C-alpha cells in the first residue's frame, strides 16, 4: 500500500510535467497530436489523484497505523466518519484533497463540451497544470501522505476533540472547493492575456465557475462560523482569527469581481480592474494557505509551524509576478475601445463604489491580519490586533455596502434623473425612516443598531419593489396569475433575480450581525437547586451527572428553563473527556429561536457539585444561518439552467493542425 500510494503521487507529478511540456509544444507548433497527448495526460492525472484519495480513505478507515498520517490523526475508537474526515486534518492529507479538487477542475475544463474546440483550451489547461505541478512537488518531496513509521504503534493519537464535529466533515471541503475553484477563472484570465484576447469572452465563459467558487467560499465561511459557535464555547461565530480572515478576504474580492464584470459586459468598461480583481482573488487563496501552513501567526485553525509556508510564499510570488507582467505588457491593448462613465449618479457608478468599499474592507482585514508580523519585524515585538479593531473598521463598511445594495436594483443605467430617484426610492425611504422612529421609541438609543436596522429595511424594500414591478409589468402583458408571473419572470432572468435573492440573504445575515449589539452575558457559580436570572430567563441548576459514551466520559449539567414564568423544558451543557486527549471538549447547549439564542456553557465544577456556568443571550443569531441559506439558494438559482458561455473567442490563432 505504501508503494502503491507513493506511485500514484510520483507518477502524477511527472505526468503533470509531461502534460505541461506537450501543451507548450502543441501551442508553439500548432500540432494537434501534442494537444491530444496533453489532454490525455490531464485525465490521467485526475485518475491518479482519485486513486490516491481512495487509497488514503481506505488506510484511514481501516486504522493502518503503520502510516504516519493515519497514526497521527486517527485512533481505532474514532467513529468512521471522523476517521475519513481526518484526511483533511493535517498538512499532507489536506494538500492531497486540494490537489484532487485541482485535478478534478482541470479535467472538467479540459473535457467540457464548450471548451472542446476552443483554441484557448491548451493555454488554460497549462496554467492549471502549473498549479498542479506545484502541489504535487509538495506532496512528493516535502509532506508525504503515504509516509510510513519505523515502528508501528499499537494505537493512534486520535483526532483533536474540537475536530470531532459535523463541521469538520463539511467546512474544509466546501472551503477548498471555493479556494481551488478560483484557479479556473484565473487560468482563463491569464490565458486571455497570453493570447491578447481582450474582449469579455473569458468573463462569460467563467461566470458559472466563479459563482460556484464564490458559493462554496460562502458555505465554507458560514459552516466554519456555525461550527465555532456550537463547539468552541466562547459564545460567538466570528473571532477575526487570521485564518478566518484568510478565507474572508478572497470572498470580498470575488464579490467585487462578480459585480464589476457586469459593467464590462454591458459597457465594455473596467477591463483592467476585472483582470486585477481575479488575479488578486487567486493570490489571496495562496496567501491564506501560506498563513495556515507557515505558523507565522497564531490561530486555532492553523496546522502548526512547518516549512511549507516558504514554498507557498515563493509560488505565490512567482504567479503574481507572472500575472502582473502579462497585465502590464498588455496594458495598451486592454485600454483600447474601453467605455467611459457618463454620470456620477448611475448604476455603473454605484457598482464601482461598491467595488471600492469591498476592496477597502479587504485591505482593512489584510492590514489587521499582517500587522503583528509587521510590528515584530519593525519593533521586535508582536502586537496583537484584536476584535475591537475589526469591528470598528468593518461596521461602517458593512452599512455602506448595504446602502449601495439598496440603491443598485432601482437606479438607472448611464444617468439617473431626479424623477427616477424620487419615484424609485421615496416610499422605501419613508417607510425606513418610520421604522427608525419606532426602534428609537422602543428604547434603542445606540446609533449603530438604529442605522443598521434602518438601512436593512430600506434594502429589503427596494428589492421587493423590483420584484413587484417586474411581476406587475409581466402580468400587464401576459395576464398571468401573480405567482405564475413572478415565477416565470425570475426563470427568464435567473442571473438578475438570483442576485437579488443573494442580496436579501445578505440583508438577513446583516440583521443577525446587528443584533449582536444587544447580547447579554453572565458567569455564575451555582449550587444544586440555585437559580440564575439573565434577561427574561430564569435557569435552575438541578443536576450534575456523568455518563459514558463509548470510551469517552461526559460530565453534564441539567438546567430547567423558565421565561416569564412559563416552563420551556431543560438544557444540557456538557464537557466530554476523550481517551486520547488531555483537555476536555466543550459541548455548548443552545436553545434557539428567531428572536434569540439562549447559550449555556458548563465552565467547571467542584466536588460538592457546585458548577460554574457561562450564560449568554444572543439576539437574532438564527437569522445569520437563515440568511446564509437564502444567499446560497440565490447563487444556485442564478446559475442553474442558465445560458452561460454561449460565445466564441475573438482569438482564433493559426488554423493549421489545431482542433
PDB file of C-alpha atoms in Angstrom, residues 153-329:
ATOM      1  CA  UNK A 153       2.220   1.937  17.222  1.00  0.00           C
ATOM      2  CA  UNK A 154      -0.477  -0.146  18.857  1.00  0.00           C
ATOM      3  CA  UNK A 155      -2.864   2.796  18.847  1.00  0.00           C
ATOM      4  CA  UNK A 156      -3.105   6.135  17.053  1.00  0.00           C
ATOM      5  CA  UNK A 157      -3.048   9.554  18.704  1.00  0.00           C
ATOM      6  CA  UNK A 158      -6.645  10.268  17.732  1.00  0.00           C
ATOM      7  CA  UNK A 159      -8.325  13.351  16.362  1.00  0.00           C
ATOM      8  CA  UNK A 160      -8.412  16.648  18.219  1.00  0.00           C
ATOM      9  CA  UNK A 161     -11.797  16.756  20.024  1.00  0.00           C
ATOM     10  CA  UNK A 162     -12.578  20.163  18.526  1.00  0.00           C
ATOM     11  CA  UNK A 163     -12.448  18.480  15.111  1.00  0.00           C
ATOM     12  CA  UNK A 164     -14.899  15.753  16.078  1.00  0.00           C
ATOM     13  CA  UNK A 165     -17.873  17.721  14.912  1.00  0.00           C
ATOM     14  CA  UNK A 166     -20.066  17.629  11.765  1.00  0.00           C
ATOM     15  CA  UNK A 167     -18.438  20.925  10.821  1.00  0.00           C
ATOM     16  CA  UNK A 168     -15.198  19.023  10.257  1.00  0.00           C
ATOM     17  CA  UNK A 169     -16.904  16.942   7.585  1.00  0.00           C
ATOM     18  CA  UNK A 170     -18.180  19.905   5.557  1.00  0.00           C
ATOM     19  CA  UNK A 171     -16.229  23.085   6.402  1.00  0.00           C
ATOM     20  CA  UNK A 172     -12.792  22.236   4.926  1.00  0.00           C
ATOM     21  CA  UNK A 173     -14.297  20.537   1.867  1.00  0.00           C
ATOM     22  CA  UNK A 174     -16.528  23.469   0.923  1.00  0.00           C
ATOM     23  CA  UNK A 175     -13.772  25.976   1.635  1.00  0.00           C
ATOM     24  CA  UNK A 176     -11.281  24.087  -0.537  1.00  0.00           C
ATOM     25  CA  UNK A 177     -13.808  23.784  -3.350  1.00  0.00           C
ATOM     26  CA  UNK A 178     -14.068  27.572  -3.210  1.00  0.00           C
ATOM     27  CA  UNK A 179     -10.339  28.180  -2.963  1.00  0.00           C
ATOM     28  CA  UNK A 180      -9.443  25.797  -5.777  1.00  0.00           C
ATOM     29  CA  UNK A 181     -12.390  26.887  -7.900  1.00  0.00           C
ATOM     30  CA  UNK A 182     -10.860  30.360  -8.214  1.00  0.00           C
ATOM     31  CA  UNK A 183      -7.937  28.846 -10.111  1.00  0.00           C
ATOM     32  CA  UNK A 184     -10.291  28.303 -13.077  1.00  0.00           C
ATOM     33  CA  UNK A 185     -11.259  31.953 -13.783  1.00  0.00           C
ATOM     34  CA  UNK A 186      -7.649  32.884 -13.019  1.00  0.00           C
ATOM     35  CA  UNK A 187      -6.441  30.448 -15.692  1.00  0.00           C
ATOM     36  CA  UNK A 188      -8.937  31.858 -18.194  1.00  0.00           C
ATOM     37  CA  UNK A 189      -7.832  35.416 -17.412  1.00  0.00           C
ATOM     38  CA  UNK A 190      -4.132  34.645 -17.802  1.00  0.00           C
ATOM     39  CA  UNK A 191      -4.781  32.687 -20.997  1.00  0.00           C
ATOM     40  CA  UNK A 192      -6.680  35.682 -22.405  1.00  0.00           C
ATOM     41  CA  UNK A 193      -3.714  37.911 -21.600  1.00  0.00           C
ATOM     42  CA  UNK A 194      -1.297  35.495 -23.243  1.00  0.00           C
ATOM     43  CA  UNK A 195      -3.265  35.283 -26.495  1.00  0.00           C
ATOM     44  CA  UNK A 196      -4.160  39.009 -26.348  1.00  0.00           C
ATOM     45  CA  UNK A 197      -7.880  38.359 -26.356  1.00  0.00           C
ATOM     46  CA  UNK A 198      -9.204  41.392 -24.520  1.00  0.00           C
ATOM     47  CA  UNK A 199     -12.946  41.043 -25.063  1.00  0.00           C
ATOM     48  CA  UNK A 200     -15.405  39.684 -22.468  1.00  0.00           C
ATOM     49  CA  UNK A 201     -15.044  36.088 -23.664  1.00  0.00           C
ATOM     50  CA  UNK A 202     -13.128  34.844 -20.624  1.00  0.00           C
ATOM     51  CA  UNK A 203     -15.610  36.519 -18.270  1.00  0.00           C
ATOM     52  CA  UNK A 204     -18.634  34.974 -19.963  1.00  0.00           C
ATOM     53  CA  UNK A 205     -17.025  31.539 -20.039  1.00  0.00           C
ATOM     54  CA  UNK A 206     -16.055  31.628 -16.363  1.00  0.00           C
ATOM     55  CA  UNK A 207     -19.130  33.281 -14.825  1.00  0.00           C
ATOM     56  CA  UNK A 208     -20.580  29.983 -13.670  1.00  0.00           C
ATOM     57  CA  UNK A 209     -17.204  28.767 -12.402  1.00  0.00           C
ATOM     58  CA  UNK A 210     -16.758  31.979 -10.422  1.00  0.00           C
ATOM     59  CA  UNK A 211     -20.231  31.897  -8.873  1.00  0.00           C
ATOM     60  CA  UNK A 212     -19.738  28.241  -7.906  1.00  0.00           C
ATOM     61  CA  UNK A 213     -16.397  29.055  -6.262  1.00  0.00           C
ATOM     62  CA  UNK A 214     -17.967  32.061  -4.513  1.00  0.00           C
ATOM     63  CA  UNK A 215     -20.881  29.941  -3.278  1.00  0.00           C
ATOM     64  CA  UNK A 216     -18.519  27.313  -1.854  1.00  0.00           C
ATOM     65  CA  UNK A 217     -16.423  30.031  -0.190  1.00  0.00           C
ATOM     66  CA  UNK A 218     -19.618  31.375   1.330  1.00  0.00           C
ATOM     67  CA  UNK A 219     -20.655  27.937   2.572  1.00  0.00           C
ATOM     68  CA  UNK A 220     -17.183  27.303   3.966  1.00  0.00           C
ATOM     69  CA  UNK A 221     -17.186  30.542   5.948  1.00  0.00           C
ATOM     70  CA  UNK A 222     -20.730  30.064   7.239  1.00  0.00           C
ATOM     71  CA  UNK A 223     -20.222  26.431   8.252  1.00  0.00           C
ATOM     72  CA  UNK A 224     -16.996  27.439   9.971  1.00  0.00           C
ATOM     73  CA  UNK A 225     -18.837  30.173  11.867  1.00  0.00           C
ATOM     74  CA  UNK A 226     -21.607  27.806  12.955  1.00  0.00           C
ATOM     75  CA  UNK A 227     -19.013  25.224  13.995  1.00  0.00           C
ATOM     76  CA  UNK A 228     -17.179  27.789  16.128  1.00  0.00           C
ATOM     77  CA  UNK A 229     -20.473  28.950  17.638  1.00  0.00           C
ATOM     78  CA  UNK A 230     -21.564  25.497  18.752  1.00  0.00           C
ATOM     79  CA  UNK A 231     -18.213  23.873  19.539  1.00  0.00           C
ATOM     80  CA  UNK A 232     -15.680  26.317  20.983  1.00  0.00           C
ATOM     81  CA  UNK A 233     -17.907  27.671  23.747  1.00  0.00           C
ATOM     82  CA  UNK A 234     -16.856  31.321  23.588  1.00  0.00           C
ATOM     83  CA  UNK A 235     -20.306  32.498  22.551  1.00  0.00           C
ATOM     84  CA  UNK A 236     -19.542  33.934  19.123  1.00  0.00           C
ATOM     85  CA  UNK A 237     -19.336  32.838  15.498  1.00  0.00           C
ATOM     86  CA  UNK A 238     -16.564  35.044  14.099  1.00  0.00           C
ATOM     87  CA  UNK A 239     -13.418  35.998  16.022  1.00  0.00           C
ATOM     88  CA  UNK A 240     -11.437  37.711  13.237  1.00  0.00           C
ATOM     89  CA  UNK A 241      -8.890  34.963  13.592  1.00  0.00           C
ATOM     90  CA  UNK A 242      -6.053  35.177  10.974  1.00  0.00           C
ATOM     91  CA  UNK A 243      -7.215  32.023   9.222  1.00  0.00           C
ATOM     92  CA  UNK A 244     -10.849  33.174   9.251  1.00  0.00           C
ATOM     93  CA  UNK A 245      -9.651  36.414   7.698  1.00  0.00           C
ATOM     94  CA  UNK A 246      -7.691  34.477   5.093  1.00  0.00           C
ATOM     95  CA  UNK A 247     -10.892  32.878   3.793  1.00  0.00           C
ATOM     96  CA  UNK A 248     -12.912  36.088   4.112  1.00  0.00           C
ATOM     97  CA  UNK A 249     -10.571  38.260   2.006  1.00  0.00           C
ATOM     98  CA  UNK A 250     -10.945  36.340  -1.290  1.00  0.00           C
ATOM     99  CA  UNK A 251     -14.697  36.238  -0.654  1.00  0.00           C
ATOM    100  CA  UNK A 252     -14.702  40.046  -0.576  1.00  0.00           C
ATOM    101  CA  UNK A 253     -12.635  40.413  -3.753  1.00  0.00           C
ATOM    102  CA  UNK A 254     -14.651  37.811  -5.684  1.00  0.00           C
ATOM    103  CA  UNK A 255     -17.842  39.568  -4.599  1.00  0.00           C
ATOM    104  CA  UNK A 256     -16.411  42.793  -6.019  1.00  0.00           C
ATOM    105  CA  UNK A 257     -15.430  40.984  -9.214  1.00  0.00           C
ATOM    106  CA  UNK A 258     -18.903  39.473  -9.738  1.00  0.00           C
ATOM    107  CA  UNK A 259     -20.361  42.975  -9.611  1.00  0.00           C
ATOM    108  CA  UNK A 260     -17.796  44.745 -11.770  1.00  0.00           C
ATOM    109  CA  UNK A 261     -17.882  42.193 -14.613  1.00  0.00           C
ATOM    110  CA  UNK A 262     -21.453  43.284 -15.294  1.00  0.00           C
ATOM    111  CA  UNK A 263     -20.104  46.724 -16.160  1.00  0.00           C
ATOM    112  CA  UNK A 264     -17.592  45.253 -18.599  1.00  0.00           C
ATOM    113  CA  UNK A 265     -20.222  43.101 -20.298  1.00  0.00           C
ATOM    114  CA  UNK A 266     -22.721  45.920 -20.620  1.00  0.00           C
ATOM    115  CA  UNK A 267     -20.488  48.971 -21.073  1.00  0.00           C
ATOM    116  CA  UNK A 268     -17.097  47.495 -22.068  1.00  0.00           C
ATOM    117  CA  UNK A 269     -15.518  49.162 -19.025  1.00  0.00           C
ATOM    118  CA  UNK A 270     -13.284  48.133 -16.095  1.00  0.00           C
ATOM    119  CA  UNK A 271     -11.260  45.590 -18.108  1.00  0.00           C
ATOM    120  CA  UNK A 272      -8.030  46.139 -16.182  1.00  0.00           C
ATOM    121  CA  UNK A 273      -9.980  46.293 -12.940  1.00  0.00           C
ATOM    122  CA  UNK A 274     -11.604  42.897 -13.530  1.00  0.00           C
ATOM    123  CA  UNK A 275      -8.353  41.218 -14.521  1.00  0.00           C
ATOM    124  CA  UNK A 276      -6.690  42.675 -11.423  1.00  0.00           C
ATOM    125  CA  UNK A 277      -9.535  41.504  -9.170  1.00  0.00           C
ATOM    126  CA  UNK A 278      -9.387  37.894 -10.321  1.00  0.00           C
ATOM    127  CA  UNK A 279      -5.583  37.872 -10.022  1.00  0.00           C
ATOM    128  CA  UNK A 280      -5.875  39.323  -6.521  1.00  0.00           C
ATOM    129  CA  UNK A 281      -8.543  36.787  -5.536  1.00  0.00           C
ATOM    130  CA  UNK A 282      -6.377  33.898  -6.722  1.00  0.00           C
ATOM    131  CA  UNK A 283      -3.321  35.309  -4.920  1.00  0.00           C
ATOM    132  CA  UNK A 284      -5.317  35.633  -1.696  1.00  0.00           C
ATOM    133  CA  UNK A 285      -6.202  31.927  -1.806  1.00  0.00           C
ATOM    134  CA  UNK A 286      -2.490  31.145  -1.861  1.00  0.00           C
ATOM    135  CA  UNK A 287      -1.870  33.728   0.845  1.00  0.00           C
ATOM    136  CA  UNK A 288      -4.487  32.061   3.028  1.00  0.00           C
ATOM    137  CA  UNK A 289      -2.838  28.693   2.519  1.00  0.00           C
ATOM    138  CA  UNK A 290       0.505  30.272   3.424  1.00  0.00           C
ATOM    139  CA  UNK A 291      -0.942  31.608   6.694  1.00  0.00           C
ATOM    140  CA  UNK A 292      -2.477  28.249   7.651  1.00  0.00           C
ATOM    141  CA  UNK A 293       0.664  26.245   6.996  1.00  0.00           C
ATOM    142  CA  UNK A 294       3.543  28.563   7.879  1.00  0.00           C
ATOM    143  CA  UNK A 295       2.935  29.031  11.597  1.00  0.00           C
ATOM    144  CA  UNK A 296       3.807  32.736  11.306  1.00  0.00           C
ATOM    145  CA  UNK A 297       0.557  33.716  13.044  1.00  0.00           C
ATOM    146  CA  UNK A 298      -1.151  32.052  15.985  1.00  0.00           C
ATOM    147  CA  UNK A 299      -4.540  30.580  15.105  1.00  0.00           C
ATOM    148  CA  UNK A 300      -6.797  27.863  16.425  1.00  0.00           C
ATOM    149  CA  UNK A 301      -7.295  26.831  12.780  1.00  0.00           C
ATOM    150  CA  UNK A 302      -3.624  26.577  11.774  1.00  0.00           C
ATOM    151  CA  UNK A 303      -1.760  23.316  11.198  1.00  0.00           C
ATOM    152  CA  UNK A 304       1.197  24.377  13.308  1.00  0.00           C
ATOM    153  CA  UNK A 305       4.645  25.610  12.415  1.00  0.00           C
ATOM    154  CA  UNK A 306       6.049  23.908   9.310  1.00  0.00           C
ATOM    155  CA  UNK A 307       8.404  24.699   6.451  1.00  0.00           C
ATOM    156  CA  UNK A 308       5.557  24.687   3.931  1.00  0.00           C
ATOM    157  CA  UNK A 309       4.986  28.420   4.236  1.00  0.00           C
ATOM    158  CA  UNK A 310       8.183  29.265   2.370  1.00  0.00           C
ATOM    159  CA  UNK A 311       7.171  27.106  -0.606  1.00  0.00           C
ATOM    160  CA  UNK A 312       3.749  28.754  -0.840  1.00  0.00           C
ATOM    161  CA  UNK A 313       5.274  32.206  -0.497  1.00  0.00           C
ATOM    162  CA  UNK A 314       7.679  31.568  -3.383  1.00  0.00           C
ATOM    163  CA  UNK A 315       4.956  30.067  -5.586  1.00  0.00           C
ATOM    164  CA  UNK A 316       2.566  32.909  -4.793  1.00  0.00           C
ATOM    165  CA  UNK A 317       5.250  35.479  -5.655  1.00  0.00           C
ATOM    166  CA  UNK A 318       6.013  33.703  -8.933  1.00  0.00           C
ATOM    167  CA  UNK A 319       2.392  33.546 -10.042  1.00  0.00           C
ATOM    168  CA  UNK A 320       1.677  37.152  -9.049  1.00  0.00           C
ATOM    169  CA  UNK A 321       4.782  38.466 -10.821  1.00  0.00           C
ATOM    170  CA  UNK A 322       3.907  36.471 -13.946  1.00  0.00           C
ATOM    171  CA  UNK A 323       0.339  37.762 -13.855  1.00  0.00           C
ATOM    172  CA  UNK A 324       1.343  41.375 -13.333  1.00  0.00           C
ATOM    173  CA  UNK A 325       3.927  41.175 -16.118  1.00  0.00           C
ATOM    174  CA  UNK A 326       1.306  39.927 -18.557  1.00  0.00           C
ATOM    175  CA  UNK A 327      -1.185  42.536 -17.357  1.00  0.00           C
ATOM    176  CA  UNK A 328       1.257  45.428 -17.744  1.00  0.00           C
ATOM    177  CA  UNK A 329       2.583  44.220 -21.098  1.00  0.00           C
TER     178      UNK A 329
END
